[in-house]
Amino acid sequence: MRVRVTHCGVCHSDLSLADGVFPAATPIVLGHEAAGIVDAVGSDVQGLAAGDHVVLTPLPPCGTCYWCVRGEPGVCVNAQNIATNTFPDGSTGLSRHGDVVYRGVGLGGFGEYVLTTATGAVRVDPDVPLDVVCVIGCAVQTGVGAALNTARVEPGATVLVMGLGGVGLSIVQGARVAGASRIIVADPVVARRAVAQRFGATDLVDPTAEDVASRAFELTGIGVDYAFDAVGRAALVQAGLAACRNGGTTVAVGAAPMEDAITVAPAALFTLSEKKLLGCALGSCNSVREVPRFLALWRAGRLDLEGLITARRPLAEVNQAMDDLRASRGIRTVLQL
């Protein structure tokens, strides 16, 4: 189907591609946290029609591969689209002067129109503000999904979230929705810690002034049940492993630079402690299921989407939005196309 994009959030993964942290073929249209209105559908598309309002996802679940049928949509065969910036068959549906143009992070949402498959767009009611719910596409699916689906945080659990951008703050909200009893957050930006407290964080840590793992042990006595790296740094994954109790779980949510390597040492102690280390792609979400669920939580007042958005800009100011990300100004900028 073809979708006319109305709004797209600017994510740190877009910045990583723009700055060359993640190598990618060019030219490429970035943007993957988008919403819009269906413009046209192919003959085999069912359940959607021109004029429908939709939230787009960078990882459309195929529903039939080895992983999908086992309830592991985050590693669906379509997940390769995020790395290749193409459709599974290698095409993109985009070209410029005869040259292939790539679909950034599996979507290309900074374009006025995108092509996607039938499960790549999830219909929403016409009264839903697309400039708000577009953040479900990446930040909310990734963050809330990391807590509810990947880690499966249970009521009464203790949680540590390192990094409080759009994804990290969504993890905080997911942990709150799950019923966590203690949500410890760490970020060097004071304003982001304050927002996290409003979203449900119980304890705020300045990582430039305190050792995060030591503080987690002081607050819990034994270490946290779950630790999340929402930045994408091997050092934070290792800090999460140190902050976890024996038997606890660390989840690597942020996309780390290619050269980063996670060191687990001493290996014998890791074995004996029964700690667990999990990867997380788009919050292990099946978007067809999760977008409606997160919308329902938002309508019920249990998820704050508006609070994640700190700036709105026209598409022409995309470079200023990237500069805001580099400087850690605000949380999420939404572009209006």
Short mmCIF file of C-alpha atoms in Angstrom, two decimals:
data_model
loop_
_atom_site.label_atom_id
_atom_site.label_comp_id
_atom_site.label_asym_id
_atom_site.label_seq_id
_atom_site.Cartn_x
_atom_site.Cartn_y
_atom_site.Cartn_z
CA MET A 1 0.00 0.00 0.00
CA ARG A 2 0.99 3.63 -0.35
CA VAL A 3 0.55 5.95 2.63
CA ARG A 4 0.72 9.74 2.67
CA VAL A 5 2.78 10.55 5.73
CA THR A 6 1.44 13.38 7.86
CA HIS A 7 3.83 13.19 10.84
CA CYS A 8 7.08 11.44 11.72
CA GLY A 9 9.10 11.42 14.93
CA VAL A 10 12.87 11.89 14.82
CA CYS A 11 14.60 8.94 16.49
CA HIS A 12 18.21 8.46 17.55
CA SER A 13 18.50 5.60 15.04
CA ASP A 14 17.89 8.15 12.27
CA LEU A 15 20.71 10.26 13.69
CA SER A 16 23.01 7.24 13.86
CA LEU A 17 22.43 6.59 10.16
CA ALA A 18 22.89 10.26 9.27
CA ASP A 19 26.15 10.47 11.23
CA GLY A 20 27.52 7.19 9.88
CA VAL A 21 27.42 5.34 13.20
CA PHE A 22 25.42 2.67 11.38
CA PRO A 23 26.83 2.18 7.87
CA ALA A 24 24.13 2.31 5.19
CA ALA A 25 23.87 2.52 1.43
CA THR A 26 22.85 5.91 0.07
CA PRO A 27 20.88 7.83 -1.05
CA ILE A 28 18.45 7.02 1.73
CA VAL A 29 15.22 8.50 3.08
CA LEU A 30 15.37 8.39 6.88
CA GLY A 31 12.46 8.32 9.35
CA HIS A 32 10.63 5.31 10.76
CA GLU A 33 8.24 6.59 13.48
CA ALA A 34 5.39 7.74 11.30
CA ALA A 35 1.66 8.01 10.87
CA GLY A 36 -0.46 9.05 7.95
CA ILE A 37 -3.41 8.37 5.65
CA VAL A 38 -3.66 5.45 3.23
CA ASP A 39 -3.44 6.75 -0.33
CA ALA A 40 -3.80 3.51 -2.33
CA VAL A 41 -3.83 -0.24 -1.68
CA GLY A 42 -2.76 -3.21 -3.75
CA SER A 43 -5.25 -5.84 -4.88
CA ASP A 44 -4.24 -8.34 -2.18
CA VAL A 45 -4.49 -5.92 0.77
CA GLN A 46 -7.42 -6.66 3.05
CA GLY A 47 -8.83 -4.66 5.95
CA LEU A 48 -7.44 -1.30 4.85
CA ALA A 49 -8.65 1.18 2.25
CA ALA A 50 -7.75 4.58 0.85
CA GLY A 51 -8.57 7.28 3.40
CA ASP A 52 -7.86 5.14 6.48
CA HIS A 53 -5.73 6.75 9.17
CA VAL A 54 -2.81 4.54 10.17
CA VAL A 55 0.21 4.22 12.43
CA LEU A 56 3.19 2.83 10.50
CA THR A 57 5.71 0.31 11.81
CA PRO A 58 9.30 -0.34 10.68
CA LEU A 59 8.88 -4.05 11.34
CA PRO A 60 5.71 -5.43 9.73
CA PRO A 61 5.15 -8.98 11.05
CA CYS A 62 4.78 -11.56 8.28
CA GLY A 63 2.83 -13.85 10.62
CA THR A 64 4.00 -17.08 9.02
CA CYS A 65 7.78 -17.40 9.40
CA TYR A 66 9.59 -19.69 11.87
CA TRP A 67 9.74 -16.90 14.45
CA CYS A 68 6.29 -15.37 14.05
CA VAL A 69 4.52 -18.68 14.57
CA ARG A 70 6.53 -19.11 17.80
CA GLY A 71 5.49 -15.72 19.12
CA GLU A 72 8.82 -14.01 18.41
CA PRO A 73 7.81 -11.12 16.07
CA GLY A 74 10.88 -9.04 16.92
CA VAL A 75 13.00 -11.46 14.90
CA CYS A 76 10.49 -12.02 12.09
CA VAL A 77 12.18 -12.44 8.69
CA ASN A 78 11.03 -8.90 7.94
CA ALA A 79 13.33 -7.60 10.71
CA GLN A 80 16.15 -7.65 8.16
CA ASN A 81 14.44 -4.67 6.47
CA ILE A 82 15.68 -2.48 9.35
CA ALA A 83 19.30 -3.34 8.52
CA THR A 84 19.09 -3.57 4.72
CA ASN A 85 16.76 -0.57 4.28
CA THR A 86 14.92 -2.52 1.59
CA PHE A 87 11.98 -4.86 1.26
CA PRO A 88 12.82 -8.58 1.76
CA ASP A 89 13.31 -9.05 -1.99
CA GLY A 90 15.91 -6.27 -2.12
CA SER A 91 13.65 -3.69 -3.78
CA THR A 92 12.68 -0.35 -2.27
CA GLY A 93 10.00 1.03 -4.57
CA LEU A 94 11.96 4.31 -4.62
CA SER A 95 14.36 5.75 -7.17
CA ARG A 96 15.90 9.07 -8.17
CA HIS A 97 17.22 9.66 -11.68
CA GLY A 98 17.19 5.92 -12.17
CA ASP A 99 19.23 5.17 -9.03
CA VAL A 100 17.85 3.15 -6.11
CA VAL A 101 16.82 5.17 -3.07
CA TYR A 102 16.78 3.22 0.21
CA ARG A 103 14.02 3.07 2.85
CA GLY A 104 15.67 4.18 6.09
CA VAL A 105 15.19 1.75 9.02
CA GLY A 106 12.70 -0.20 6.95
CA LEU A 107 10.32 2.67 6.21
CA GLY A 108 11.59 6.04 4.93
CA GLY A 109 9.07 8.11 6.88
CA PHE A 110 10.64 11.51 6.13
CA GLY A 111 9.22 11.13 2.63
CA GLU A 112 5.78 12.55 1.91
CA TYR A 113 4.71 9.06 0.79
CA VAL A 114 5.87 5.60 1.85
CA LEU A 115 5.29 2.13 0.50
CA THR A 116 4.63 -0.64 3.00
CA THR A 117 3.10 -4.08 3.22
CA ALA A 118 -0.36 -4.93 4.53
CA THR A 119 0.85 -5.43 8.13
CA GLY A 120 3.08 -2.36 8.01
CA ALA A 121 0.18 0.00 8.70
CA VAL A 122 -2.31 -0.35 11.55
CA ARG A 123 -5.63 1.48 11.25
CA VAL A 124 -6.64 3.97 13.94
CA ASP A 125 -9.88 5.87 14.45
CA PRO A 126 -10.18 9.17 12.56
CA ASP A 127 -10.39 11.14 15.81
CA VAL A 128 -6.95 9.95 16.94
CA PRO A 129 -4.35 12.76 16.54
CA LEU A 130 -1.70 11.45 14.15
CA ASP A 131 0.85 14.00 15.39
CA VAL A 132 0.68 12.28 18.79
CA VAL A 133 0.24 8.59 18.03
CA CYS A 134 3.06 8.51 15.48
CA VAL A 135 5.45 7.99 18.43
CA ILE A 136 3.93 4.57 18.96
CA GLY A 137 5.70 3.46 15.78
CA CYS A 138 9.14 3.26 17.39
CA ALA A 139 9.63 4.85 20.84
CA VAL A 140 6.53 3.38 22.46
CA GLN A 141 6.60 -0.01 20.78
CA THR A 142 10.29 -0.35 21.64
CA GLY A 143 10.15 0.96 25.20
CA VAL A 144 6.79 -0.23 26.51
CA GLY A 145 7.27 -3.47 24.61
CA ALA A 146 10.70 -4.00 26.19
CA ALA A 147 9.08 -3.95 29.63
CA LEU A 148 5.90 -5.88 28.85
CA ASN A 149 7.03 -8.30 26.13
CA THR A 150 10.82 -8.77 26.20
CA ALA A 151 11.45 -8.64 29.96
CA ARG A 152 7.88 -9.41 31.02
CA VAL A 153 8.14 -7.27 34.13
CA GLU A 154 5.74 -8.57 36.77
CA PRO A 155 3.81 -6.71 39.50
CA GLY A 156 6.05 -5.78 42.43
CA ALA A 157 9.31 -6.04 40.46
CA THR A 158 12.20 -3.60 40.77
CA VAL A 159 13.47 -1.96 37.59
CA LEU A 160 16.45 0.15 36.51
CA VAL A 161 16.25 2.23 33.30
CA MET A 162 19.46 3.81 31.98
CA GLY A 163 18.87 6.55 29.42
CA LEU A 164 15.74 8.67 29.32
CA GLY A 165 15.08 9.59 25.73
CA GLY A 166 11.83 8.58 24.07
CA VAL A 167 12.59 4.87 24.39
CA GLY A 168 13.82 5.04 27.98
CA LEU A 169 10.81 7.05 29.13
CA SER A 170 8.57 4.54 27.39
CA ILE A 171 10.29 1.73 29.32
CA VAL A 172 9.51 3.67 32.52
CA GLN A 173 5.86 3.81 31.49
CA GLY A 174 5.82 0.13 30.56
CA ALA A 175 7.27 -0.80 33.94
CA ARG A 176 4.64 1.34 35.66
CA VAL A 177 1.84 -0.28 33.64
CA ALA A 178 3.26 -3.70 34.59
CA GLY A 179 3.01 -2.79 38.28
CA ALA A 180 6.70 -2.44 39.16
CA SER A 181 7.15 -1.40 42.78
CA ARG A 182 10.39 0.50 42.26
CA ILE A 183 11.55 2.19 39.05
CA ILE A 184 15.08 3.58 39.30
CA VAL A 185 16.21 5.84 36.46
CA ALA A 186 19.62 7.18 35.46
CA ASP A 187 20.37 9.97 32.99
CA PRO A 188 22.84 12.86 33.11
CA VAL A 189 20.18 15.38 31.98
CA VAL A 190 18.29 16.81 34.96
CA ALA A 191 15.18 17.71 32.94
CA ARG A 192 14.85 14.15 31.65
CA ARG A 193 15.02 12.75 35.16
CA ALA A 194 12.23 15.12 36.15
CA VAL A 195 10.06 13.92 33.26
CA ALA A 196 10.76 10.30 34.25
CA GLN A 197 9.50 11.03 37.76
CA ARG A 198 6.27 12.36 36.28
CA PHE A 199 5.98 9.18 34.22
CA GLY A 200 6.34 6.92 37.27
CA ALA A 201 10.01 6.73 38.27
CA THR A 202 10.47 6.34 42.03
CA ASP A 203 14.21 7.03 42.33
CA LEU A 204 16.41 9.38 40.29
CA VAL A 205 20.15 8.84 39.80
CA ASP A 206 22.68 11.21 38.25
CA PRO A 207 25.24 8.87 36.64
CA THR A 208 27.84 11.64 36.59
CA ALA A 209 27.72 11.86 40.40
CA GLU A 210 26.91 8.31 41.52
CA ASP A 211 27.77 4.78 40.47
CA VAL A 212 24.49 3.49 39.09
CA ALA A 213 24.97 -0.18 40.04
CA SER A 214 26.03 0.70 43.59
CA ARG A 215 23.03 2.99 43.99
CA ALA A 216 20.70 0.26 42.71
CA PHE A 217 22.03 -2.09 45.40
CA GLU A 218 21.63 0.57 48.08
CA LEU A 219 18.00 1.09 47.11
CA THR A 220 17.03 -2.57 46.77
CA GLY A 221 19.42 -4.42 49.06
CA ILE A 222 20.03 -7.21 46.54
CA GLY A 223 20.03 -5.54 43.12
CA VAL A 224 17.19 -4.94 40.68
CA ASP A 225 15.06 -7.59 39.04
CA TYR A 226 15.35 -5.94 35.62
CA ALA A 227 17.83 -3.47 34.12
CA PHE A 228 17.42 -1.79 30.73
CA ASP A 229 20.01 -0.04 28.56
CA ALA A 230 17.94 2.45 26.56
CA VAL A 231 20.92 4.27 25.07
CA GLY A 232 22.83 1.64 23.12
CA ARG A 233 26.19 1.43 24.90
CA ALA A 234 28.03 -1.73 25.87
CA ALA A 235 29.18 -0.04 29.08
CA LEU A 236 25.55 0.45 30.13
CA VAL A 237 24.69 -3.18 29.40
CA GLN A 238 27.58 -4.17 31.63
CA ALA A 239 26.37 -1.71 34.29
CA GLY A 240 22.95 -3.35 34.06
CA LEU A 241 24.45 -6.78 34.64
CA ALA A 242 26.26 -5.40 37.69
CA ALA A 243 23.08 -3.77 39.01
CA CYS A 244 20.94 -6.91 38.69
CA ARG A 245 20.34 -9.34 41.51
CA ASN A 246 21.29 -12.99 41.11
CA GLY A 247 18.79 -14.40 38.66
CA GLY A 248 17.96 -10.91 37.37
CA THR A 249 17.60 -9.84 33.75
CA THR A 250 19.38 -7.15 31.75
CA VAL A 251 17.79 -6.05 28.47
CA ALA A 252 19.84 -4.38 25.71
CA VAL A 253 17.27 -2.08 24.09
CA GLY A 254 19.29 0.77 22.56
CA ALA A 255 21.08 0.25 19.25
CA ALA A 256 24.81 0.28 20.06
CA PRO A 257 27.55 1.29 17.60
CA MET A 258 28.81 -1.61 15.49
CA GLU A 259 32.23 -1.56 17.16
CA ASP A 260 30.83 -1.89 20.70
CA ALA A 261 31.47 -5.24 22.40
CA ILE A 262 29.79 -6.47 25.59
CA THR A 263 32.18 -8.12 28.05
CA VAL A 264 30.78 -10.59 30.58
CA ALA A 265 33.45 -11.29 33.15
CA PRO A 266 34.22 -13.36 35.04
CA ALA A 267 32.29 -15.90 33.00
CA ALA A 268 32.14 -18.41 35.86
CA LEU A 269 30.44 -15.87 38.13
CA PHE A 270 27.90 -15.05 35.41
CA THR A 271 27.11 -18.76 35.17
CA LEU A 272 26.70 -19.20 38.90
CA SER A 273 24.61 -16.05 39.32
CA GLU A 274 22.03 -17.20 36.75
CA LYS A 275 21.77 -13.65 35.47
CA LYS A 276 20.19 -13.25 32.03
CA LEU A 277 21.06 -10.94 29.12
CA LEU A 278 18.43 -10.33 26.45
CA GLY A 279 18.41 -8.48 23.16
CA CYS A 280 15.34 -6.48 22.19
CA ALA A 281 14.14 -5.44 18.72
CA LEU A 282 11.19 -3.03 18.59
CA GLY A 283 10.06 -4.23 22.01
CA SER A 284 9.41 -7.76 20.71
CA CYS A 285 6.19 -6.29 19.31
CA ASN A 286 3.71 -7.68 16.84
CA SER A 287 2.53 -4.27 15.69
CA VAL A 288 -0.86 -5.51 14.52
CA ARG A 289 -1.57 -6.48 18.12
CA GLU A 290 0.42 -3.89 20.06
CA VAL A 291 -0.55 -0.64 18.32
CA PRO A 292 -4.24 -1.11 19.27
CA ARG A 293 -3.23 -2.20 22.78
CA PHE A 294 -1.06 0.86 23.35
CA LEU A 295 -3.77 3.12 21.92
CA ALA A 296 -6.23 1.61 24.39
CA LEU A 297 -3.82 2.24 27.28
CA TRP A 298 -3.39 5.85 26.07
CA ARG A 299 -7.16 6.38 25.87
CA ALA A 300 -7.47 4.98 29.39
CA GLY A 301 -4.89 7.47 30.66
CA ARG A 302 -2.32 4.80 31.43
CA LEU A 303 0.19 5.83 28.75
CA ASP A 304 1.30 9.43 28.24
CA LEU A 305 2.15 9.92 24.57
CA GLU A 306 1.86 13.71 24.54
CA GLY A 307 4.50 13.99 27.27
CA LEU A 308 7.09 12.34 25.04
CA ILE A 309 6.79 15.11 22.43
CA THR A 310 8.73 18.25 23.29
CA ALA A 311 8.94 19.92 19.86
CA ARG A 312 7.13 20.04 16.54
CA ARG A 313 8.82 21.22 13.37
CA PRO A 314 8.09 21.32 9.64
CA LEU A 315 10.00 18.83 7.50
CA ALA A 316 12.26 21.65 6.28
CA GLU A 317 13.70 21.87 9.82
CA VAL A 318 14.74 18.23 10.02
CA ASN A 319 18.41 19.22 10.41
CA GLN A 320 17.59 21.37 13.44
CA ALA A 321 15.72 18.39 14.88
CA MET A 322 18.84 16.27 14.39
CA ASP A 323 20.91 18.95 16.14
CA ASP A 324 18.50 18.81 19.10
CA LEU A 325 19.13 15.07 19.35
CA ARG A 326 22.89 15.52 19.25
CA ALA A 327 22.65 18.06 22.08
CA SER A 328 20.14 16.00 24.12
CA ARG A 329 17.65 18.86 23.93
CA GLY A 330 14.10 17.77 24.64
CA ILE A 331 12.86 14.25 24.13
CA ARG A 332 11.00 13.74 20.85
CA THR A 333 10.61 16.08 17.90
CA VAL A 334 7.72 15.34 15.56
CA LEU A 335 8.02 16.53 11.97
CA GLN A 336 4.95 17.66 10.08
CA LEU A 337 5.09 16.73 6.41
#
